[in-house]
Coordinates of C-alpha atoms and ligand atoms in Angstrom, one line a residue:
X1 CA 35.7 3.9 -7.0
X2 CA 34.4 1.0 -4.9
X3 CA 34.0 -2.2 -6.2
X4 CA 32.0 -5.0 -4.0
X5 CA 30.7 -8.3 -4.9
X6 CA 27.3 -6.9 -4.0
X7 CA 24.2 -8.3 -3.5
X8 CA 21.9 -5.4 -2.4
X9 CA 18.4 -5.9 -1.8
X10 CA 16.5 -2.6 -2.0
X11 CA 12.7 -2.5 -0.5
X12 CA 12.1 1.2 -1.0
X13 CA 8.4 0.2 0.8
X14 CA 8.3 1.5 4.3
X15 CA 9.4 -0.2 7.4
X16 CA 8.4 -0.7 10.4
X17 CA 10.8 -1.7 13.5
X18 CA 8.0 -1.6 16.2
X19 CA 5.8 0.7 16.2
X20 CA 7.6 4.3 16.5
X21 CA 5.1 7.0 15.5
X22 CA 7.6 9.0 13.2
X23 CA 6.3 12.9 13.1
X24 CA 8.1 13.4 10.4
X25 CA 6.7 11.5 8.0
X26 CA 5.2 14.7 6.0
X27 CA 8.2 16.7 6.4
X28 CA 7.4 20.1 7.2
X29 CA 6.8 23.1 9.7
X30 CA 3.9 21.5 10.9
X31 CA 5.3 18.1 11.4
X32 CA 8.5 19.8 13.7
X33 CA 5.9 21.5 15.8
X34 CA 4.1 17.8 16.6
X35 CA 7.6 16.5 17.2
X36 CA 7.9 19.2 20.0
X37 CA 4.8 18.4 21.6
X38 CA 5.4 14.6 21.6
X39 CA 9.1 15.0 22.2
X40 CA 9.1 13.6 25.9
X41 CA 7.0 10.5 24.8
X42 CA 9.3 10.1 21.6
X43 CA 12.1 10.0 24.1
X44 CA 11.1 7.8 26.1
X45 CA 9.8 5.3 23.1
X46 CA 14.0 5.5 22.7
X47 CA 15.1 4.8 26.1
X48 CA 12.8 1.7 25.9
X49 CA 14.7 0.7 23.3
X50 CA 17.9 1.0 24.2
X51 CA 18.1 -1.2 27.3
X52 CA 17.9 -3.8 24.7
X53 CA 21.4 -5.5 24.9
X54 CA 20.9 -8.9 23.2
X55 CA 23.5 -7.8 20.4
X56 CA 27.0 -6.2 21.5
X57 CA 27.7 -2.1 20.1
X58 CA 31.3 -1.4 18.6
X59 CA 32.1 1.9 16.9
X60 CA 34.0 2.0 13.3
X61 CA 35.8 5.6 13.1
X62 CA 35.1 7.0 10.5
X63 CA 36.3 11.0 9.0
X64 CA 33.4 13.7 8.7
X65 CA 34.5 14.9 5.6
X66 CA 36.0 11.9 2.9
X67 CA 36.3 14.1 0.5
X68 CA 37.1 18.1 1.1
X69 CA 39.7 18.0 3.7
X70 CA 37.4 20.4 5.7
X71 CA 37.8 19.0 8.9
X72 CA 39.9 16.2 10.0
X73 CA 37.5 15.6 12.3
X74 CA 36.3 12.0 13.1
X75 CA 33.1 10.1 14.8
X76 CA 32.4 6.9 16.1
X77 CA 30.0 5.0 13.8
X78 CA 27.6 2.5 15.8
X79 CA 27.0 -1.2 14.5
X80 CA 25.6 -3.8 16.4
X81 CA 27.0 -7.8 15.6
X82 CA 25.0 -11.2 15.8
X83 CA 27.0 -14.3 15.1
X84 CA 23.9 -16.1 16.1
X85 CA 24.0 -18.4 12.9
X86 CA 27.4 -17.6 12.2
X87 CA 29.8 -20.7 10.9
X88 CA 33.1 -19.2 10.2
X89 CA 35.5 -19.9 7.8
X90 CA 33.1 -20.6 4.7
X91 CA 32.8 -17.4 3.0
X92 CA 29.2 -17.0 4.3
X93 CA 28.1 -13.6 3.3
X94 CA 28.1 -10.4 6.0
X95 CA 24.2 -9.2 5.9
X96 CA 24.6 -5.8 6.7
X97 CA 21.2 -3.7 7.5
X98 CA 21.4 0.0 6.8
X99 CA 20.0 1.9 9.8
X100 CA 18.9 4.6 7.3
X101 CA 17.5 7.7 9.5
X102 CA 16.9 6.9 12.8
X103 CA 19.1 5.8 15.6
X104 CA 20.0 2.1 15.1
X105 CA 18.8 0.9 18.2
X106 CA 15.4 1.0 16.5
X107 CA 16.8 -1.8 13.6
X108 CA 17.8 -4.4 16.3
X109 CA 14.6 -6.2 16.4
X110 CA 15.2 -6.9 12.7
X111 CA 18.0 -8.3 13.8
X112 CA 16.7 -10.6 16.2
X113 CA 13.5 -11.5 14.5
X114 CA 13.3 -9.7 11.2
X115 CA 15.4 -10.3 8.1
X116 CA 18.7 -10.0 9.4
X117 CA 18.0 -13.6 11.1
X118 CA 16.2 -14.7 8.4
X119 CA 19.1 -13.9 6.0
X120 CA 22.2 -15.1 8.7
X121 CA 20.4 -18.6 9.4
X122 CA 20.0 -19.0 5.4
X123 CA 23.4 -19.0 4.5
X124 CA 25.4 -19.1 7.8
X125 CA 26.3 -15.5 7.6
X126 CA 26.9 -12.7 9.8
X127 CA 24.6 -10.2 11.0
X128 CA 25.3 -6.4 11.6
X129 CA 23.1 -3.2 12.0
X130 CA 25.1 0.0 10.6
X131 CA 24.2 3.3 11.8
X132 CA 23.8 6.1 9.6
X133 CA 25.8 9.0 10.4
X134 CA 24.2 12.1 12.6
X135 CA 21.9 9.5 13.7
X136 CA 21.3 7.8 17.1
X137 CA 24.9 8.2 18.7
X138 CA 27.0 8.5 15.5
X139 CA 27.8 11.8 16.1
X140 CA 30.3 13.9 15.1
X141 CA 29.2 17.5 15.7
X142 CA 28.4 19.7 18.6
X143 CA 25.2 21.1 17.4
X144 CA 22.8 20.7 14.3
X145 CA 23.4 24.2 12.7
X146 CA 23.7 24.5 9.1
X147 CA 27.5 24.7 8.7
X148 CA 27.2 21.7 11.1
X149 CA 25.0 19.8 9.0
X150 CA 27.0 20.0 6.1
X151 CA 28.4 16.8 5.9
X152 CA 25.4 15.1 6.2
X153 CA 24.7 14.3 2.6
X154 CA 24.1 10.8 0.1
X155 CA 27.5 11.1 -0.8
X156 CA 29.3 11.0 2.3
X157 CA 26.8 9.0 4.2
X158 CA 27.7 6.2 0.8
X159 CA 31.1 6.2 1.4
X160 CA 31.0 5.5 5.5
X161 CA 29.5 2.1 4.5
X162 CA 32.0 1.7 1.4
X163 CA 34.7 2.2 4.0
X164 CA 33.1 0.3 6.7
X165 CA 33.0 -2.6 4.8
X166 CA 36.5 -2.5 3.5
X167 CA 37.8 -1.6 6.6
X168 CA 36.0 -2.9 9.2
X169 CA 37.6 -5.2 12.0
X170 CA 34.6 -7.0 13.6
X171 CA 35.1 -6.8 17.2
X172 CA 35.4 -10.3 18.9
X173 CA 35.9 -11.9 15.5
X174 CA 39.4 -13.2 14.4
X175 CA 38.5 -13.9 10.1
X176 CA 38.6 -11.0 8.0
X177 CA 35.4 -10.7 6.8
X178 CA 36.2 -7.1 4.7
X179 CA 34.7 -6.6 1.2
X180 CA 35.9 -7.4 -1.3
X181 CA 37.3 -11.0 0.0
X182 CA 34.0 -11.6 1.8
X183 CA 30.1 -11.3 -0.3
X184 CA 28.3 -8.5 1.6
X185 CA 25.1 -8.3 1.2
X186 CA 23.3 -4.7 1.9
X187 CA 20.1 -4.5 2.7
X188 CA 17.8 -1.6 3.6
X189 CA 14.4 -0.6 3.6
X190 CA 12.6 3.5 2.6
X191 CA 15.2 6.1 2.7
X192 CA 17.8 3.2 3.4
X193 CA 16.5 1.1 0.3
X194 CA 17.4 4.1 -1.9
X195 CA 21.0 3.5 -0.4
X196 CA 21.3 0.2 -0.7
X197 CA 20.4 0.7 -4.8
X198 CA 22.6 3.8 -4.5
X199 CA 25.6 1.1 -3.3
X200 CA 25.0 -0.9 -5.6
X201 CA 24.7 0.6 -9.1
X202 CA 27.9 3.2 -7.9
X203 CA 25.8 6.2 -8.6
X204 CA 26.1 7.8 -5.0
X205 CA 24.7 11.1 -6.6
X206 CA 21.6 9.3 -7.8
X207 CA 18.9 10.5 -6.0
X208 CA 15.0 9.0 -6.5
X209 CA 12.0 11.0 -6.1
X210 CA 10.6 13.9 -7.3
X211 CA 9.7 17.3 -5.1
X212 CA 5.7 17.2 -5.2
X213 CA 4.8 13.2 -4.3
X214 CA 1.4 14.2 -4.1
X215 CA 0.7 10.5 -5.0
X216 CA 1.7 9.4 -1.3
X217 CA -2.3 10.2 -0.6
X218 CA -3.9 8.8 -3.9
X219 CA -2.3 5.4 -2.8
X220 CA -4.4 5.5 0.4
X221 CA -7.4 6.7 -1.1
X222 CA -7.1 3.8 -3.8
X223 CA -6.4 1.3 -1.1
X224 CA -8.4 2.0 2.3
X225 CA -11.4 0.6 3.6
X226 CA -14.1 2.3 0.4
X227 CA -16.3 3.6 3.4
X228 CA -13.6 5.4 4.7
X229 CA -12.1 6.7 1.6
X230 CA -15.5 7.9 0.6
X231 CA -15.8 9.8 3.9
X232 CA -12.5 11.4 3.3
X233 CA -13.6 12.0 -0.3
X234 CA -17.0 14.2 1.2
X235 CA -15.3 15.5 4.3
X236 CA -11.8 16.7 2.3
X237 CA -13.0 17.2 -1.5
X238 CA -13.7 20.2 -2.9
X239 CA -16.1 19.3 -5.4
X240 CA -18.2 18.7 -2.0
X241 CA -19.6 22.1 -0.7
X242 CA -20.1 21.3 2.5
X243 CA -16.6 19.6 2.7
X244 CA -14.3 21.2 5.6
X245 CA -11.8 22.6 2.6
X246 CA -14.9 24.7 1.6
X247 CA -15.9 25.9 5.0
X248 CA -12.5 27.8 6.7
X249 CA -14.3 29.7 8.4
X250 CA -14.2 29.9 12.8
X251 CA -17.3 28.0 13.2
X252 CA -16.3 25.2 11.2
X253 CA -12.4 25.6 12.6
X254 CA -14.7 25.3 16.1
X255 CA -16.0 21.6 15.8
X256 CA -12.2 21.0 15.9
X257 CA -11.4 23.0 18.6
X258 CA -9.1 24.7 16.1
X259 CA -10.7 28.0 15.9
X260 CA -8.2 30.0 17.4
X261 CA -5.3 28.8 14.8
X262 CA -4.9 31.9 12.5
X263 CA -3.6 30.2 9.4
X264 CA -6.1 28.2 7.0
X265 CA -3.0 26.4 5.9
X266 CA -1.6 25.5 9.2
X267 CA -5.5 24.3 10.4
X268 CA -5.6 21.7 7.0
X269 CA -2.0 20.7 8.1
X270 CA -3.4 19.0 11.2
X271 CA -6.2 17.7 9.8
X272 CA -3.4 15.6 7.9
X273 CA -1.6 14.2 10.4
X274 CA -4.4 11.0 11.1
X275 CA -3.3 9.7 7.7
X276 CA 0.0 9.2 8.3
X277 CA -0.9 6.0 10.5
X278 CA -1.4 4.3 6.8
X279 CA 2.5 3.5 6.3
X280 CA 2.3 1.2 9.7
X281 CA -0.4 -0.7 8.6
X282 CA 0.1 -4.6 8.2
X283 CA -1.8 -7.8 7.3
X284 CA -0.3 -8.7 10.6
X285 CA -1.8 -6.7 14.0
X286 CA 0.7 -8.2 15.8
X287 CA 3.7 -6.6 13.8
X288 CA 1.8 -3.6 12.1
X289 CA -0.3 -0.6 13.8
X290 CA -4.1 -0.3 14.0
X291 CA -3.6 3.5 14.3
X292 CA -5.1 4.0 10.7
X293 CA -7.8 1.7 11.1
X294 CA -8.9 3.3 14.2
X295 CA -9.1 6.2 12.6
X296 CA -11.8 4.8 9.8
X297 CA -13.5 3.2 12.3
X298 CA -14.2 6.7 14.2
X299 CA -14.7 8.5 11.0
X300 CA -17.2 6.0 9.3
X301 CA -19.0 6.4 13.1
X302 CA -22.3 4.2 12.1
X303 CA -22.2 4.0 8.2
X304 CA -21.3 1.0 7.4
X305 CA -21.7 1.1 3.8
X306 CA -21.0 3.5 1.1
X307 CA -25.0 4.6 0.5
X308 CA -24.5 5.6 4.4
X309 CA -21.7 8.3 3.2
X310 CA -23.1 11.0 1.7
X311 CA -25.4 12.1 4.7
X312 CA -25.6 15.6 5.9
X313 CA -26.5 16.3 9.5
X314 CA -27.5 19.7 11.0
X315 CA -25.8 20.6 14.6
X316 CA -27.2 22.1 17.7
X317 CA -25.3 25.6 16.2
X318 CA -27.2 25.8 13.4
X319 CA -24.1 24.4 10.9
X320 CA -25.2 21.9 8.1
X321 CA -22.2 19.1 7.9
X322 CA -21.6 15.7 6.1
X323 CA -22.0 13.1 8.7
X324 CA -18.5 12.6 8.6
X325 CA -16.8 15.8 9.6
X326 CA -17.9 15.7 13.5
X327 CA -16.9 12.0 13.6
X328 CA -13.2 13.5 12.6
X329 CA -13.5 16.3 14.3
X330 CA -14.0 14.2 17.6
X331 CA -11.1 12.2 16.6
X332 CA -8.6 15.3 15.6
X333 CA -9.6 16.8 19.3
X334 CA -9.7 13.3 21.6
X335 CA -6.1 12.6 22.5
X336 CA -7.3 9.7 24.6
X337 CA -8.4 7.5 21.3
X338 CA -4.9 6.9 20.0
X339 CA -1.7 8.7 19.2
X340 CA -2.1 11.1 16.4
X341 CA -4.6 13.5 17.9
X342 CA -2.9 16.7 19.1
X343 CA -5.8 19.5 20.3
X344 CA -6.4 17.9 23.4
X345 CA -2.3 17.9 24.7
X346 CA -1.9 21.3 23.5
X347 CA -1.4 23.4 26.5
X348 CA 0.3 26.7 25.6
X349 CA -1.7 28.7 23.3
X350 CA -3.1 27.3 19.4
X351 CA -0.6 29.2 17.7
X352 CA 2.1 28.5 20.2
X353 CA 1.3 24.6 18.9
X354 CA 0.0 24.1 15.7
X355 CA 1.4 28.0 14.5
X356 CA 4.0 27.7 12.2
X357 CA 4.9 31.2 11.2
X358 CA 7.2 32.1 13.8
X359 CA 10.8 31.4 12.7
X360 CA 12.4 31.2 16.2
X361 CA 10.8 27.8 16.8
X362 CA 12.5 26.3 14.2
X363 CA 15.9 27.9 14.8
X364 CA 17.3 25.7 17.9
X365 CA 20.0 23.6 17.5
X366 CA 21.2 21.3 20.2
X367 CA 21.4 17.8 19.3
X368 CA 18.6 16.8 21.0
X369 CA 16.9 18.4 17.6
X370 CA 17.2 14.8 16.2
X371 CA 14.6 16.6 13.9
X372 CA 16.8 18.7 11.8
X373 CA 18.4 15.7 10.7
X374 CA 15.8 14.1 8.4
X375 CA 14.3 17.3 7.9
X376 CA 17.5 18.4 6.5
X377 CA 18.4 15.7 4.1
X378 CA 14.7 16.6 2.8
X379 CA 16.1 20.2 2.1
X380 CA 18.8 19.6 0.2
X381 CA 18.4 16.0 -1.4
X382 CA 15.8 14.3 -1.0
X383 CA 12.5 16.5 -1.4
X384 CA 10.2 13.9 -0.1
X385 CA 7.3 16.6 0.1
X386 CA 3.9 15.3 0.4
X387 CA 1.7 17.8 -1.5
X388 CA -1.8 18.3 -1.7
X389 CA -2.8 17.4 -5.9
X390 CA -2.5 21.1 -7.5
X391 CA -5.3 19.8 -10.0
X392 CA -8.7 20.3 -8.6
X393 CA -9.1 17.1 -11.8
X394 CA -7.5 14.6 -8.8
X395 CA -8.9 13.7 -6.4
X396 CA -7.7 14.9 -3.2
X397 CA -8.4 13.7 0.6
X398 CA -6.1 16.6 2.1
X399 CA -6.2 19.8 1.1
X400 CA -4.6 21.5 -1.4
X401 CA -3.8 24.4 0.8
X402 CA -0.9 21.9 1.3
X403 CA 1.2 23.1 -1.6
X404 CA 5.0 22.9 -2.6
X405 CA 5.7 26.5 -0.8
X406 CA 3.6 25.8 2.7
X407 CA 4.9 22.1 3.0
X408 CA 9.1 24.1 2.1
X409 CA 9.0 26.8 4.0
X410 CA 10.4 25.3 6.9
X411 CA 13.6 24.9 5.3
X412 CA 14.3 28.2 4.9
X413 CA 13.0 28.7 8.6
X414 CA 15.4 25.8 10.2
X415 CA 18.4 26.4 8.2
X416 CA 19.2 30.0 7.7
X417 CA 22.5 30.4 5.6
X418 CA 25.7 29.3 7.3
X419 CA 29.1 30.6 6.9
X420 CA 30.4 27.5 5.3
X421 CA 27.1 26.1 3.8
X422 CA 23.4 26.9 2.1
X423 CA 21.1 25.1 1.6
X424 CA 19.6 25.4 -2.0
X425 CA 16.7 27.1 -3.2
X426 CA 14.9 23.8 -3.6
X427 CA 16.3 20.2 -3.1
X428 CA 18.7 19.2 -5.2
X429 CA 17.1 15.8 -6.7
X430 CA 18.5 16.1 -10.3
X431 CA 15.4 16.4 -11.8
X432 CA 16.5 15.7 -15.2
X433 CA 17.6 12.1 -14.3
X434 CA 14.2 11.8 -12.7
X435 CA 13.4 9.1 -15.1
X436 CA 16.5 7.4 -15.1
X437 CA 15.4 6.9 -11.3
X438 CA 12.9 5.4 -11.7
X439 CA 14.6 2.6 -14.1
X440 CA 17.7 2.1 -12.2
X441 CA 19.0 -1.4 -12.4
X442 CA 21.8 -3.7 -11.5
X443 CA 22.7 -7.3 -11.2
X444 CA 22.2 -9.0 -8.4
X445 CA 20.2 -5.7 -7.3
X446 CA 16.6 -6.9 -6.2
X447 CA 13.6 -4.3 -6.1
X448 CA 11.5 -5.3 -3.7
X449 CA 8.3 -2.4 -3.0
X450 CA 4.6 -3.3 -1.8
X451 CA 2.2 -2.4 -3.9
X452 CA 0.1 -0.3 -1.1
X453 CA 2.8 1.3 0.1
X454 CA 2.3 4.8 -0.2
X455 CA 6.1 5.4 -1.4
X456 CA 5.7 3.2 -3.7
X457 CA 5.0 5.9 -6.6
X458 CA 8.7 7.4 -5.8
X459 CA 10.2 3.9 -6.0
X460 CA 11.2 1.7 -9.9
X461 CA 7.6 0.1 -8.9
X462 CA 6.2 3.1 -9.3
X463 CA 2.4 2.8 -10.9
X464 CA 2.9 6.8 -12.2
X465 CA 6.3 6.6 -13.7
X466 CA 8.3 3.8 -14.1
X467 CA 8.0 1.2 -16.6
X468 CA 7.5 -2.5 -16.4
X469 CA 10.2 -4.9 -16.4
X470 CA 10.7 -8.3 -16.0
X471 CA 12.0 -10.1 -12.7
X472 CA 15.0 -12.1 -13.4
X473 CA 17.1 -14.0 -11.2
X474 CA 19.8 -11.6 -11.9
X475 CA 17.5 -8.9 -11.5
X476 CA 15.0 -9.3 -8.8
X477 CA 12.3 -7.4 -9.5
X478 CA 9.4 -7.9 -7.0
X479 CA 6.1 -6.1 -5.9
X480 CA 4.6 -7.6 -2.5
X481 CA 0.7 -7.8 -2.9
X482 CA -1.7 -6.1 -0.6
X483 CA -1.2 -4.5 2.7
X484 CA 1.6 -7.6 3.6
X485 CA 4.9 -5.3 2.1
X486 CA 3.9 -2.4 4.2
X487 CA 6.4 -4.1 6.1
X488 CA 8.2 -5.9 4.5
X489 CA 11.9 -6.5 6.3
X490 CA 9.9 -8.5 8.9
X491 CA 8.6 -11.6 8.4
X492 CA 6.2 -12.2 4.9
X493 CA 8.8 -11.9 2.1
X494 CA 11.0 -14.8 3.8
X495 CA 11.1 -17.5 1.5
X496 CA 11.0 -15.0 -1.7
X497 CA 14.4 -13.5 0.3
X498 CA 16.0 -16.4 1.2
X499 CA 15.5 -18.3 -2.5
X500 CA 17.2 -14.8 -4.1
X501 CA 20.0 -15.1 -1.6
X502 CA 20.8 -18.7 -2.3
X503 CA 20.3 -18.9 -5.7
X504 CA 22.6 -15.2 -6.0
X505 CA 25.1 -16.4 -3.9
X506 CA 25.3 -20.0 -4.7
Ligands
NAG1 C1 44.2 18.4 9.0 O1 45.5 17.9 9.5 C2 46.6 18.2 8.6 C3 47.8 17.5 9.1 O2 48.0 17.8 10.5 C4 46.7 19.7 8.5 O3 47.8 20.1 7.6 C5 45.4 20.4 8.0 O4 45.5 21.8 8.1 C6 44.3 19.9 8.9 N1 43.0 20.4 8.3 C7 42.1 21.1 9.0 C8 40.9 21.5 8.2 O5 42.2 21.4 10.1
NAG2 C1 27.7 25.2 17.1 O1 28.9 24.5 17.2 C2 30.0 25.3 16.7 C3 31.2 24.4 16.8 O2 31.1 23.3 16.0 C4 30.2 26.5 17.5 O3 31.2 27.3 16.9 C5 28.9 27.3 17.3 O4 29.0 28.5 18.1 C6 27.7 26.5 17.8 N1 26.5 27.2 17.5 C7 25.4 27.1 18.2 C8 24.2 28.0 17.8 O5 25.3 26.4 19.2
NAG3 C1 -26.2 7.3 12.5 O1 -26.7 7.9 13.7 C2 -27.4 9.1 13.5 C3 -27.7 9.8 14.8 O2 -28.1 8.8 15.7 C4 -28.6 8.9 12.6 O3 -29.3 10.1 12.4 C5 -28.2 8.2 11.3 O4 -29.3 7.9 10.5 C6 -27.4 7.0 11.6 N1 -26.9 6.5 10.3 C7 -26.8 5.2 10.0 C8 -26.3 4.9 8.6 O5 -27.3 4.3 10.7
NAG4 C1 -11.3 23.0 23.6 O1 -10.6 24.2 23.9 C2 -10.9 24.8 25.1 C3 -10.1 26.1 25.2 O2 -8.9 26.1 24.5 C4 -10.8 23.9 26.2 O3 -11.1 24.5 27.4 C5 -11.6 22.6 26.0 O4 -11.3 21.7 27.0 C6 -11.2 22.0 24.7 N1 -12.0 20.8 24.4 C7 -11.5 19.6 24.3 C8 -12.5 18.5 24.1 O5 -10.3 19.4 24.3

C-alpha cells in the first residue's frame, strides 16, 4: 500500500477553470441529449483551450489495468510542468493538481493564475497538472463501450497518481523529485477533491455521496437572490396551483414552445437546466459566470420585491399564470439571452432533441462521446443524481417528476451489458459507510467546501449529514463564506492556503 508524506488539500466545492458550461452537471438522459446539441460549440470552447502552450505536456505511461492482469495494455498519461517558482535542490514540495474529469487543458489556468502558482511561489515548489485517465488525451482505448470502460474506476484512476508520483521522471528536470523522498502535495477540487481525500486517508474504495442529492437544489433556493427564489417557489411548487408542475398540459407546454415533447418528465427536465448556471457563480464577475443571475433577472421581469411575486396574469389565450412563468418561459425558448436555453437551437424535431426514450441515441461509442465518461463513473460509483425532493413536505424548485428512476435510466440506455463488464443495478457508493463519508479525516488533510456550494451537502461540510468538528492545524477544516468558495482553487482562499502549507510543511 502507498505511503506518501501527503499533504492533500481537498475542496470538494465546485470549480471553475473558465467558464466551460458543463452539460453534465445533472447527469442524466436529458443532460446527454443537450451535450449533443451543443457539441460543436463544446468543441470548440476545447480547441480554444488547447493552443495554450505556456506550460510544456509530457506523458507518464501508465498500465490500464494495475491490478487484474486483463490487458497489458498501456496509455500515455498527460501532465503539464511549471518551474516558474521552482528553486531546486531544497526539498520544496511538488503541488500536483488533479485534473479530475475533464481534459487537463482546462486546469492550466490554475496553473498560471490559480492555486497551483499560488502554492509553487509559497514554498518554491513545483507545479504540475495530472490528467485523469479516459480524459482529454489520456487515452487508452479505441472506443467508449462498456467492456471498454471498465477500467475506468476510483480504484484504478487512485493508483495512476500513486504510481505517478513514485515513478515519475519530470521531463527537463535532473533532481528526483519522486514521493516518498520529495513532500507532494495533492490538491483537487469536486470530483477531484474526493480524490485528493481518497489519496490521502488510503481508502481508494471510499466513495462520498449518496444516490438521491436532492439537496443540490435546496442550497440554491436557500441562497439566491429571495425574489428569485420566490418566483421559482410559485412557478415550480406544487402547493401552488397555478405552478407549471400543476399545469402539464399542451397549452401550458405551449408558452415554452415545448408542446410537442411527449414526455411530462422529459419537458420538467429542461425546465432544469437554467439552474445549473448556480455552481459558476462568484463574488468575482470577472472569474465567475453571470449565467444564473441573468436568469433571475429575466424571471423576476419587473418585481422587484417579494410582495411583487405572487401576481397572476391572464394571457391573450385565455390561460391564468403567475407572473413569473412567461418571464421563464421566454428565457427557456430565447437562445439569444445566454447559453442554457435550448428550444430555439433545436432544429430536428422536439423529440429528436429534448426526447429521451429512444435508446439508440445513447448507444454510440466513438471517443468523441467524451460524455460516457463522467456519465459512467456516475453509473457505477459515484451516483451524483440530482433528484427532485420525493416529499411534497420540501420545498422543491424543480419538479419532482425528476425522480431517482427518470434521472438513472440512462444508464441502462448508454451501457448495455458487455462481455467482460456490467454495470450494476444502481451505483455502487457503499451506502453503509455513507456516514463514515461524511466524517472522513486525516492529518495534514484539509477540508476546504463553500458554504453555497450546492455540493456542499455531499461533502464532510455537509449541513444535512455530517457533524461538526473542529479545524486544527493538523486537520484543516475550513468552510468559505458566501458565494466566494464557489470557486475556490482561484484566487480568495490564498492566504488561508498558503498559511496551511507553510505551517504543514515547515
Ligand atoms: C500479458 O503479457 C504476458 C507476458 O508476455 C502474457 O503472458 C499475458 O498472457 C499477457 N496478458 C494478456 C491479457 O494479454
Ligand atoms: C470497440 O473496440 C473494441 C476493441 O477495443 C472492438 O473489438 C469493438 O468492436 C469496438 N466496438 C465498437 C462498437 O466500436
Ligand atoms: C409588471 O408589468 C405588468 C405588465 O406591464 C404589470 O401588469 C404589473 O403590474 C407590473 N408589476 C410590477 C411589480 O411593476
Ligand atoms: C416555436 O416553434 C415553432 C415550430 O416548432 C417555430 O416555428 C417558432 O419559431 C418557435 N418560436 C421560437 C420563439 O423559437
Amino acid at each position: 500500500m502507498l505511503r506518501l508524506p501527503l499533504l492533500a488539500a481537498a475542496s470538494l466545492a465546485s470549480y471553475c477553470a473558465g467558464a466551460v458550461l458543463d452539460p453534465l452537471r445533472f447527469p442524466s438522459a436529458q443532460s446527454i441529449n443537450i451535450w449533443q446539441l451543443r457539441a460543436k460549440s463544446l468543441q470548440a470552447d476545447a480547441a480554444l483551450s488547447a493552443r495554450d502552450t505556456s506550460f510544456p505536456v509530457s506523458t507518464f505511461t501508465q498500465p490500464l489495468d494495475h491490478f487484474h492482469g486483463t490487458t497489458n495494455a498501456t496509455f500515455g498519461q498527460r501532465y503539464w510542468v511549471s518551474t516558474r517558482h521552482q528553486k531546486p535542490g531544497t526539498g520544496a514540495p511538488v503541488i500536483v493538481l488533479d485534473g479530475g474529469e475533464s481534459s487537463g487543458v482546462l486546469r492550466l489556468p490554475l496553473m498560471d493564475t490559480g492555486i497551483v502558482d499560488i502554492l509553487t511561489k509559497a514554498t518554491g515548489g513545483l507545479g504540475v497538472v495530472l490528467e485523469h485517465r479516459y480524459y482529454g488525451d489520456s487515452v487508452g482505448v479505441q472506443n467508449f463501450t462498456t467492456d471498454n470502460l471498465r477500467w475506468l474506476n476510483n480504484e484504478q484512476a487512485l493508483e495512476d497518481s500513486a504510481n505517478f508520483m513514485r515513478n515519475v521522471k519530470l521531463s527537463g528536470i535532473d533532481e528526483d523529485l519522486t514521493a516518498p523522498n520529495t513532500p507532494w502535495i495533492y490538491y483537487g477540487g469536486s470530483y477531484a477533491g474526493a480524490r485528493s481525500a481518497h489519496m490521502k486517508v488510503l481508502y481508494p474504495d471510499i466513495v462520498f455521496g449518496a444516490i438521491a442529492s436532492s439537496e443540490y437544489f435546496d442550497v440554491i433556493r436557500t441562497y439566491a437572490d429571495p425574489t428569485c427564489s420566490a418566483n421559482l417557489d410559485w412557478v415550480t411548487e406544487v402547493r401552488r396551483p397555478e405552478s407549471i408542475v400543476n399545469n402539464l398540459d399542451r397549452a401550458h407546454k405551449a408558452l415554452f414552445n415545448l408542446s410537442g415533447l411527449a414526455s411530462d418528465q422529459d419537458f420538467v427536465s429542461v425546465l432544469q437546466i437554467p439552474l445549473g448556471a448556480w455552481q459558476d457563480k462568484n463574488w468575482d464577475p470577472a472569474v465567475g459566470d453571470t449565467a444564473f443571475d441573468d436568469f433571475c433577472a429575466a424571471l423576476n421581469g419587473n418585481m422587484t420585491d417579494l410582495a411583487d411575486v405572487e401576481q397572476d396574469v391572464r394571457l391573450p389565450d385565455g390561460l391564468t399564470v403567475n407572473a413569473a412563468l412567461p418571464n421563464y418561459a421566454q428565457y427557456i425558448i430565447d437562445v439569444t439571452s445566454n447559453a442554457w436555453n435550448y428550444v430555439a437551437s433545436c432544429t430536428a424535431t422536439l423529440e429528436e432533441c429534448f426526447g429521451t426514450s429512444d435508446d439508440s441515441r445513447y448507444q454510440v461509442y466513438d471517443i468523441s462521446q467524451t460524455w460516457r465518461l463522467w456519465m459512467f463513473q456516475v453509473c457505477t460509483q459515484w451516483g451524483y443524481f440530482t433528484t427532485g425532493p420525493p416529499s411534497p413536505k420540501t420545498p422543491a424548485i424543480i419538479s419532482r417528476l425528476l425522480d431517482l428512476d427518470y434521472l438513472h435510466k440512462v444508464c441502462v440506455q448508454a451501457y448495455p451489458p458487455g462481455q467482460f463488464f456490467s454495470i450494476p443495478p444502481l451505483p455502487n457508493v457503499t451506502p453503509v459507510n455513507v456516514l463514515g463519508n461524511f466524517a472522513i479525516a486525516a492529518d495534514r488533510l484539509a477540508i476546504i467546501d463553500g458554504e453555497q456550494d450546492p455540493w456542499r451537502p455531499d461533502t464532510p461540510h455537509s449541513q444535512y449529514y455530517a457533524k461538526p468538528r473542529a479545524d486544527t492545524v493538523t486537520r484543516p477544516f475550513k468552510l468559505i463564506p458566501g458565494e466566494r468558495a464557489l470557486s475556490p482553487l482561484r484566487f480568495e482562499i490564498e492566504p488561508e492556503i498558503q498559511a496551511l502549507c507553510i505551517m504543514t510543511l515547515g
